[in-house]
Amino acid sequence: MSMMTHADVANAMQPEDTPALKALYEGFAAEHLMPLWTQLDDLMPVHPAPRAVPHVWKWQKLLPLAEESGRLVPVGRGGERRALGLANPGLGGRPYVSPTLWAAIQYLGPRETAPEHRHAQNAFRFVIEGEGVWTVVDGDPVRMSRGDFLLTPGWCFHGHHNDTDQPMAWIDGLDIPFSYQNDVGFFEFGSERVTDYATPRFSRGERLWAHPGLRPLSGLKETVSSPIGAYRWEHTDRALAEQLLLEEEGQPATVEQGHAAVRYVNPTNGGDVLPTMRAEFHRLRAGTVTPTRREVGSTVFQVFDGRGGAVIGGQEHALEVGDLFVVPSWVPWSLWAEGQFDLFRFSDAPIMERLAFARTAVEQVDR
Amino acid sequence: MSMMTHADVANAMQPEDTPALKALYEGFAAEHLMPLWTQLDDLMPVHPAPRAVPHVWKWQKLLPLAEESGRLVPVGRGGERRALGLANPGLGGRPYVSPTLWAAIQYLGPRETAPEHRHAQNAFRFVIEGEGVWTVVDGDPVRMSRGDFLLTPGWCFHGHHNDTDQPMAWIDGLDIPFSYQNDVGFFEFGSERVTDYATPRFSRGERLWAHPGLRPLSGLKETVSSPIGAYRWEHTDRALAEQLLLEEEGQPATVEQGHAAVRYVNPTNGGDVLPTMRAEFHRLRAGTVTPTRREVGSTVFQVFDGRGGAVIGGQEHALEVGDLFVVPSWVPWSLWAEGQFDLFRFSDAPIMERLAFARTAVEQVDR
Amino acid sequence: MSMMTHADVANAMQPEDTPALKALYEGFAAEHLMPLWTQLDDLMPVHPAPRAVPHVWKWQKLLPLAEESGRLVPVGRGGERRALGLANPGLGGRPYVSPTLWAAIQYLGPRETAPEHRHAQNAFRFVIEGEGVWTVVDGDPVRMSRGDFLLTPGWCFHGHHNDTDQPMAWIDGLDIPFSYQNDVGFFEFGSERVTDYATPRFSRGERLWAHPGLRPLSGLKETVSSPIGAYRWEHTDRALAEQLLLEEEGQPATVEQGHAAVRYVNPTNGGDVLPTMRAEFHRLRAGTVTPTRREVGSTVFQVFDGRGGAVIGGQEHALEVGDLFVVPSWVPWSLWAEGQFDLFRFSDAPIMERLAFARTAVEQVDR
Amino acid sequence: MSMMTHADVANAMQPEDTPALKALYEGFAAEHLMPLWTQLDDLMPVHPAPRAVPHVWKWQKLLPLAEESGRLVPVGRGGERRALGLANPGLGGRPYVSPTLWAAIQYLGPRETAPEHRHAQNAFRFVIEGEGVWTVVDGDPVRMSRGDFLLTPGWCFHGHHNDTDQPMAWIDGLDIPFSYQNDVGFFEFGSERVTDYATPRFSRGERLWAHPGLRPLSGLKETVSSPIGAYRWEHTDRALAEQLLLEEEGQPATVEQGHAAVRYVNPTNGGDVLPTMRAEFHRLRAGTVTPTRREVGSTVFQVFDGRGGAVIGGQEHALEVGDLFVVPSWVPWSLWAEGQFDLFRFSDAPIMERLAFARTAVEQVDR
């Protein structure tokens, strides 16, 4: 019984096409009604049947386009950000990498400023290469450097400025599609210049909060999003390296053999950094192949370092540094590593878990 | 600053329309990229700008169409349910009452059975009139009678059968649009007949759980959805009547003067009955006018009894028993009562609250 | 290794009794120090070794003493309550039924008033027989009748008055020993007369809150203690009866065969009614013998109706209506029923669970 | 009314001393009953009236006694630990620093081993000076060095060994009095030698968990106690220094002017490291005087560095490095710093908060 799909069943409810039925259907239309029985297959599939498709964006294609944007398009008030959104080929021309997630490459030229604003949408940045930009979040300047993961929780004012004579590019992740679809967005313009051009090594949020296992007594309330504005590469790298060392010592530490991973978390409750988005960093030892997983919800990876590839929906993709790919809901995926292989990952998993839609299937693969 | 809208700002980022720009934009298209600066106004509005519109469906129009469906369309496997989905006129022909919610009138003729199936989508039913149908949820037959609120949490098998010689209609609420949009749905066919044709006065879920302030020791785990399958009108009516009596005695009991309301809750945690949908019942004393509210998220009301109306987005609507209306996100609404006015309400508030997008604005009105 | 007890080990740390050692021990005393090595066996036993002992108090002895107190001891300001605390024979003359719990029989003569006061200690009452007293909790008069369970959460003002020409007795449960031991108590005198002599059938708390699965919109915040002031016998009795009927129908409903039980809960979160005390009601079908349980924490039972007995710490006790008995921590206990056997139960389980000390062992017994 | 104390009220319930009363009281005694009216003042004081008293233990007295114990008392199976418990002078000769807390100085000679065992009681260690001992917790060797805070959660096997030719002393904190009083303790002997004599710089728990804002994917479950076995001085010191620097920059960071503080937390949920005990580190800038606080629950401080003092219950105490003092429940206390003043603090606050007994009063003082 449980294996029966929509395609297997005779549809008892497709009535004879009579004038009476035609009149009925016209009556539905006039009263803004639609019958379930004509659309059940589409509306309620046997398992998630995403319109979004798996897709790989090559960094070597993205970066030159971002650079050319830097030459042709000024940054400033109104457009706000020189950001190129990844548009999933299955989503009909919307700038959505998945139904819930926005992913973009953002580019800031030498000495440029992206003006301040705030919005209900949650945002983060991840830096694949470069340095020299500070993002100023609610007045707190946050250095952006290679390997760093940076937060802009919903409704925090923020702008960016490039303190150097070199351009810099990074990726942004937001819940724009989810917010747009569900009508939850608010937006407010702030200052055209950032409110603080200081370039400290560490933000105030880090100085207060980024001490392992310690919490300031001035910050005892649980917050919706993490108070740590910057998760530094140095810590991420060390945590992953330790997991692999512990594994070598025979200790339980990794997700599975050869596969180390950390989740970025909110220190006030141990949960995800943002209410709608999860962020993780994965490191595969050379030669590792992960089991094939299916998950409810969509996820995006970016290769940070090393060599390897992914099988997504049965199709193999070789991957290089900077490449981004999306795995839509319930599409099977696995990773393989030629050399040590480092990937940043983000997803809409908090939405799925908080609303009790999360499901996972894992199967071991031979390769 | 905070009052500035997109319309007020010169858009510094609309570059000159040169061949180079054209080539850049073609490059974007080829690589499945879309610039943010051309679409910010649409994607990130100053406040929620729903495509969904306020709309009223008149019961006197719906019911005859449901009855005619009963005559023309057999119920059965494949189509599964003789349900007419309310299609918001702003949502382009999708059977969605809002971006997150499905609302339908369902109709079952004398002695008919709607076959069993289950789905990840959460569902409830509310009965505006009639009786005689039992919905069988995971094998537990649940009587459906006027004023009852009935649950079918995600992934529970369920079918319905009409034990009488009279037809019966009721409304269904589901999170189909949300599930469809975010690719979280699973569906499985079950038995073509319901698994138990017994017609007990109370379901097993009620017998175990519907005792005020008492919890069976055999059920100490918190559950995602409420274990109470049926919330009976008798209890709802009494709770509302007591609130108005307490108010008359000068005690705090109502939401505001003349406005009693209860929320249906999960007794294992005191929270919403389903992870994605909230359900409430509101009673206004004759002459009451509620303050005007705006809320993030969408909500649907159905008039259960009495006379009154609603102002939605500035427009007045007189309402009769059975009428349904939807209030999209952030659209202002208020209710007024001519006589005692009873309304069932459901919404996507759990989604908004669990993902930290909830906001409310209330302003007192004179009328 | 795990079976080794203190008695099995040679104590390597009992040093030679020399003048130097004597001087050392005198040095300890002078500086308010005590060595662990001389007292480990007592301080850290292999399993809980309560000073409290199992004990049964016979209602037929308690009630005449309460009645004689009514004749000889006036009730009023200062002493506050005509209450007789059960003093565990193992606890050296303190009025503690266990190290955490106070249990007392309280007696109020015709037309008497026990004055209002409040304290941080949490309290409840359970009525084994009689009616006619109202307890007024934060100004809300609460009828007390046979089988009712009534709450006075910490820091609520409360007094009692007897509206009839008959005396009435009931039992009180408080966390007085825990509060005393840990220095958490506050106490404040209130009015000498109760603030409201009305005798309504239902308290305001019940009228707002005691509707199954419904929550007033005026009460959406989680509260530390239950807002329901009275849990009526009618509901308790019906819930237990339904469990036994469901069991007869082959449905999972009871704790174990022939053993129905409900927990009184806080409807705002589904948890215990008070932060320190759990209350339950148990009903055994005639002939039922429960498995033998050991639990960390202490518990008190009172027979409400029927015939049966208990084996506590290996010793059998026949029990009659009104009899109270205590089971100290980790002492094995089981119940048996001759006829249908109804027992009220309370314990310090919330303390054990919230502080992660809870453990349970269950073993099936033949009898 | 609220200011009235027990002493102010005539006790209406002290009945005439007649033969009948004497017989009644003898009846109570025979039936293991005690009247409330004769003991209310003691049992339910107007505010906490601890038997425990404020007391200071001088490190310069403790350490020599510990050293002498090292000479006279061998460490080993049976006595288990060479630990000297601080015995509050008000608690009648029990080795309790407060009704809930145990604090001891523990001493391990060169090359000695304290054998492995485990107990339900929760434990931590704090190192005021020295290094060279490893505590092995569930097989994970944890280096103990100056300024480190180290955990042994309930029911983890643990032993210690001194890897050097120097003795080492530190303090232990446990919930022994609470566990003893409430009969929650279990104890089991383990290996007589520690199971791993390795002396790694960092424990496995730290290597997995002590990365700020990062959580291993292999450890996604919330745990009752912190999985970080060692909180290193380097991090604590830096966190405190940053708070004072941020304060100088005009940023909110400290508890109050001149008073920096961190709480040690469980990274799986942001809460206290142990279910019964809170641990913090406080740093006062030279010249700072804290407001006077009263808190429900008891707390112990140890001076780690610097010069200053405390006013406890109105009495001034000058304090030096290593000195320990206890503040019983509701006793007012404040600290003052001559130079920079560093203090380790622990308390039973999780008990008070989880059971809803917590209260705090703060008043500003002039000095």
PDB file of C-alpha atoms in Angstrom, chain D residues 202-328:
ATOM      1  CA  PHE D 202      44.256  19.408  26.037  1.00  0.00           C
ATOM      2  CA  SER D 203      41.560  16.900  26.867  1.00  0.00           C
ATOM      3  CA  ARG D 204      39.460  15.315  24.184  1.00  0.00           C
ATOM      4  CA  GLY D 205      36.401  17.187  25.430  1.00  0.00           C
ATOM      5  CA  GLU D 206      38.150  20.488  24.871  1.00  0.00           C
ATOM      6  CA  ARG D 207      39.457  19.478  21.492  1.00  0.00           C
ATOM      7  CA  LEU D 208      35.920  18.674  20.378  1.00  0.00           C
ATOM      8  CA  TRP D 209      34.025  21.421  22.119  1.00  0.00           C
ATOM      9  CA  ALA D 210      36.146  24.383  23.177  1.00  0.00           C
ATOM     10  CA  HIS D 211      35.905  26.340  19.921  1.00  0.00           C
ATOM     11  CA  PRO D 212      33.886  29.530  20.242  1.00  0.00           C
ATOM     12  CA  GLY D 213      30.463  29.307  18.586  1.00  0.00           C
ATOM     13  CA  LEU D 214      31.194  25.934  16.996  1.00  0.00           C
ATOM     14  CA  ARG D 215      29.581  22.612  17.715  1.00  0.00           C
ATOM     15  CA  PRO D 216      30.670  19.245  16.365  1.00  0.00           C
ATOM     16  CA  LEU D 217      28.084  17.584  14.160  1.00  0.00           C
ATOM     17  CA  SER D 218      28.812  14.420  16.098  1.00  0.00           C
ATOM     18  CA  GLY D 219      27.423  16.151  19.211  1.00  0.00           C
ATOM     19  CA  LEU D 220      24.055  17.656  18.414  1.00  0.00           C
ATOM     20  CA  LYS D 221      22.123  16.430  21.446  1.00  0.00           C
ATOM     21  CA  GLU D 222      21.584  18.703  24.404  1.00  0.00           C
ATOM     22  CA  THR D 223      23.376  17.315  27.454  1.00  0.00           C
ATOM     23  CA  VAL D 224      22.500  17.824  31.117  1.00  0.00           C
ATOM     24  CA  SER D 225      26.050  18.965  31.897  1.00  0.00           C
ATOM     25  CA  SER D 226      28.698  20.652  29.819  1.00  0.00           C
ATOM     26  CA  PRO D 227      30.807  18.422  27.551  1.00  0.00           C
ATOM     27  CA  ILE D 228      33.752  20.787  28.058  1.00  0.00           C
ATOM     28  CA  GLY D 229      35.912  19.221  30.729  1.00  0.00           C
ATOM     29  CA  ALA D 230      38.272  22.165  31.180  1.00  0.00           C
ATOM     30  CA  TYR D 231      37.714  25.897  30.988  1.00  0.00           C
ATOM     31  CA  ARG D 232      41.185  27.357  30.625  1.00  0.00           C
ATOM     32  CA  TRP D 233      42.460  30.420  32.403  1.00  0.00           C
ATOM     33  CA  GLU D 234      43.717  31.896  29.159  1.00  0.00           C
ATOM     34  CA  HIS D 235      40.158  32.249  27.861  1.00  0.00           C
ATOM     35  CA  THR D 236      38.688  33.438  31.144  1.00  0.00           C
ATOM     36  CA  ASP D 237      41.378  36.061  31.544  1.00  0.00           C
ATOM     37  CA  ARG D 238      40.960  37.345  28.013  1.00  0.00           C
ATOM     38  CA  ALA D 239      37.167  37.522  28.255  1.00  0.00           C
ATOM     39  CA  LEU D 240      37.393  39.587  31.429  1.00  0.00           C
ATOM     40  CA  ALA D 241      40.091  41.841  30.051  1.00  0.00           C
ATOM     41  CA  GLU D 242      37.984  42.505  26.955  1.00  0.00           C
ATOM     42  CA  GLN D 243      34.961  43.449  29.050  1.00  0.00           C
ATOM     43  CA  LEU D 244      36.961  46.073  30.913  1.00  0.00           C
ATOM     44  CA  LEU D 245      38.447  47.388  27.664  1.00  0.00           C
ATOM     45  CA  LEU D 246      35.001  47.587  26.092  1.00  0.00           C
ATOM     46  CA  GLU D 247      33.763  49.452  29.146  1.00  0.00           C
ATOM     47  CA  GLU D 248      36.602  51.941  28.706  1.00  0.00           C
ATOM     48  CA  GLU D 249      35.488  52.407  25.114  1.00  0.00           C
ATOM     49  CA  GLY D 250      32.035  53.292  26.372  1.00  0.00           C
ATOM     50  CA  GLN D 251      30.398  50.037  25.369  1.00  0.00           C
ATOM     51  CA  PRO D 252      27.968  47.972  27.454  1.00  0.00           C
ATOM     52  CA  ALA D 253      29.981  44.938  28.510  1.00  0.00           C
ATOM     53  CA  THR D 254      30.315  44.734  32.280  1.00  0.00           C
ATOM     54  CA  VAL D 255      27.834  43.828  35.010  1.00  0.00           C
ATOM     55  CA  GLU D 256      28.210  47.329  36.390  1.00  0.00           C
ATOM     56  CA  GLN D 257      30.920  49.995  36.331  1.00  0.00           C
ATOM     57  CA  GLY D 258      34.299  48.383  37.041  1.00  0.00           C
ATOM     58  CA  HIS D 259      32.890  44.887  37.471  1.00  0.00           C
ATOM     59  CA  ALA D 260      33.526  42.341  34.731  1.00  0.00           C
ATOM     60  CA  ALA D 261      32.190  38.808  35.000  1.00  0.00           C
ATOM     61  CA  VAL D 262      31.730  35.625  33.002  1.00  0.00           C
ATOM     62  CA  ARG D 263      29.651  32.565  33.626  1.00  0.00           C
ATOM     63  CA  TYR D 264      30.974  29.142  32.670  1.00  0.00           C
ATOM     64  CA  VAL D 265      28.312  27.541  30.464  1.00  0.00           C
ATOM     65  CA  ASN D 266      27.237  24.337  28.776  1.00  0.00           C
ATOM     66  CA  PRO D 267      27.696  24.947  25.037  1.00  0.00           C
ATOM     67  CA  THR D 268      24.858  22.588  24.159  1.00  0.00           C
ATOM     68  CA  ASN D 269      22.276  24.953  25.601  1.00  0.00           C
ATOM     69  CA  GLY D 270      23.951  28.091  26.917  1.00  0.00           C
ATOM     70  CA  GLY D 271      22.927  27.228  30.482  1.00  0.00           C
ATOM     71  CA  ASP D 272      24.828  26.337  33.615  1.00  0.00           C
ATOM     72  CA  VAL D 273      27.649  23.794  33.419  1.00  0.00           C
ATOM     73  CA  LEU D 274      26.018  21.470  35.949  1.00  0.00           C
ATOM     74  CA  PRO D 275      22.357  20.973  36.866  1.00  0.00           C
ATOM     75  CA  THR D 276      22.870  22.032  40.469  1.00  0.00           C
ATOM     76  CA  MET D 277      25.821  24.408  40.471  1.00  0.00           C
ATOM     77  CA  ARG D 278      26.677  27.686  38.789  1.00  0.00           C
ATOM     78  CA  ALA D 279      30.264  28.835  38.347  1.00  0.00           C
ATOM     79  CA  GLU D 280      31.472  32.318  37.478  1.00  0.00           C
ATOM     80  CA  PHE D 281      34.596  34.406  37.472  1.00  0.00           C
ATOM     81  CA  HIS D 282      34.522  38.048  38.580  1.00  0.00           C
ATOM     82  CA  ARG D 283      37.091  40.776  38.055  1.00  0.00           C
ATOM     83  CA  LEU D 284      36.910  44.157  39.752  1.00  0.00           C
ATOM     84  CA  ARG D 285      38.861  47.138  38.568  1.00  0.00           C
ATOM     85  CA  ALA D 286      40.930  48.780  41.323  1.00  0.00           C
ATOM     86  CA  GLY D 287      38.719  51.003  43.447  1.00  0.00           C
ATOM     87  CA  THR D 288      35.466  49.351  42.514  1.00  0.00           C
ATOM     88  CA  VAL D 289      32.828  48.724  45.167  1.00  0.00           C
ATOM     89  CA  THR D 290      29.914  46.584  44.125  1.00  0.00           C
ATOM     90  CA  PRO D 291      26.340  47.291  45.180  1.00  0.00           C
ATOM     91  CA  THR D 292      25.059  45.242  48.090  1.00  0.00           C
ATOM     92  CA  ARG D 293      23.148  42.195  46.939  1.00  0.00           C
ATOM     93  CA  ARG D 294      20.937  39.640  48.621  1.00  0.00           C
ATOM     94  CA  GLU D 295      20.150  36.427  46.824  1.00  0.00           C
ATOM     95  CA  VAL D 296      18.132  33.348  47.637  1.00  0.00           C
ATOM     96  CA  GLY D 297      20.600  30.472  47.747  1.00  0.00           C
ATOM     97  CA  SER D 298      24.139  30.173  48.946  1.00  0.00           C
ATOM     98  CA  THR D 299      27.372  31.079  47.235  1.00  0.00           C
ATOM     99  CA  VAL D 300      31.099  30.605  47.772  1.00  0.00           C
ATOM    100  CA  PHE D 301      33.911  32.831  46.513  1.00  0.00           C
ATOM    101  CA  GLN D 302      37.623  32.181  46.307  1.00  0.00           C
ATOM    102  CA  VAL D 303      40.085  34.986  45.767  1.00  0.00           C
ATOM    103  CA  PHE D 304      42.219  34.143  42.767  1.00  0.00           C
ATOM    104  CA  ASP D 305      44.353  37.219  42.472  1.00  0.00           C
ATOM    105  CA  GLY D 306      44.725  40.782  43.670  1.00  0.00           C
ATOM    106  CA  ARG D 307      43.691  42.645  46.772  1.00  0.00           C
ATOM    107  CA  GLY D 308      40.360  43.601  48.208  1.00  0.00           C
ATOM    108  CA  GLY D 309      37.677  42.525  50.569  1.00  0.00           C
ATOM    109  CA  ALA D 310      34.052  41.749  51.193  1.00  0.00           C
ATOM    110  CA  VAL D 311      31.281  43.045  53.408  1.00  0.00           C
ATOM    111  CA  ILE D 312      29.114  40.091  54.342  1.00  0.00           C
ATOM    112  CA  GLY D 313      26.126  40.525  56.588  1.00  0.00           C
ATOM    113  CA  GLY D 314      27.437  43.944  57.551  1.00  0.00           C
ATOM    114  CA  GLN D 315      30.899  42.779  58.533  1.00  0.00           C
ATOM    115  CA  GLU D 316      34.076  43.675  56.670  1.00  0.00           C
ATOM    116  CA  HIS D 317      36.684  41.083  55.748  1.00  0.00           C
ATOM    117  CA  ALA D 318      40.029  41.805  54.101  1.00  0.00           C
ATOM    118  CA  LEU D 319      40.863  39.059  51.642  1.00  0.00           C
ATOM    119  CA  GLU D 320      44.056  37.609  50.233  1.00  0.00           C
ATOM    120  CA  VAL D 321      44.815  35.178  47.441  1.00  0.00           C
ATOM    121  CA  GLY D 322      43.280  31.780  48.080  1.00  0.00           C
ATOM    122  CA  ASP D 323      40.860  32.895  50.776  1.00  0.00           C
ATOM    123  CA  LEU D 324      37.426  31.349  50.579  1.00  0.00           C
ATOM    124  CA  PHE D 325      34.200  32.730  51.950  1.00  0.00           C
ATOM    125  CA  VAL D 326      30.584  31.682  51.983  1.00  0.00           C
ATOM    126  CA  VAL D 327      27.489  33.869  51.786  1.00  0.00           C
ATOM    127  CA  PRO D 328      24.389  32.059  53.049  1.00  0.00           C
TER     128      PRO D 328
END
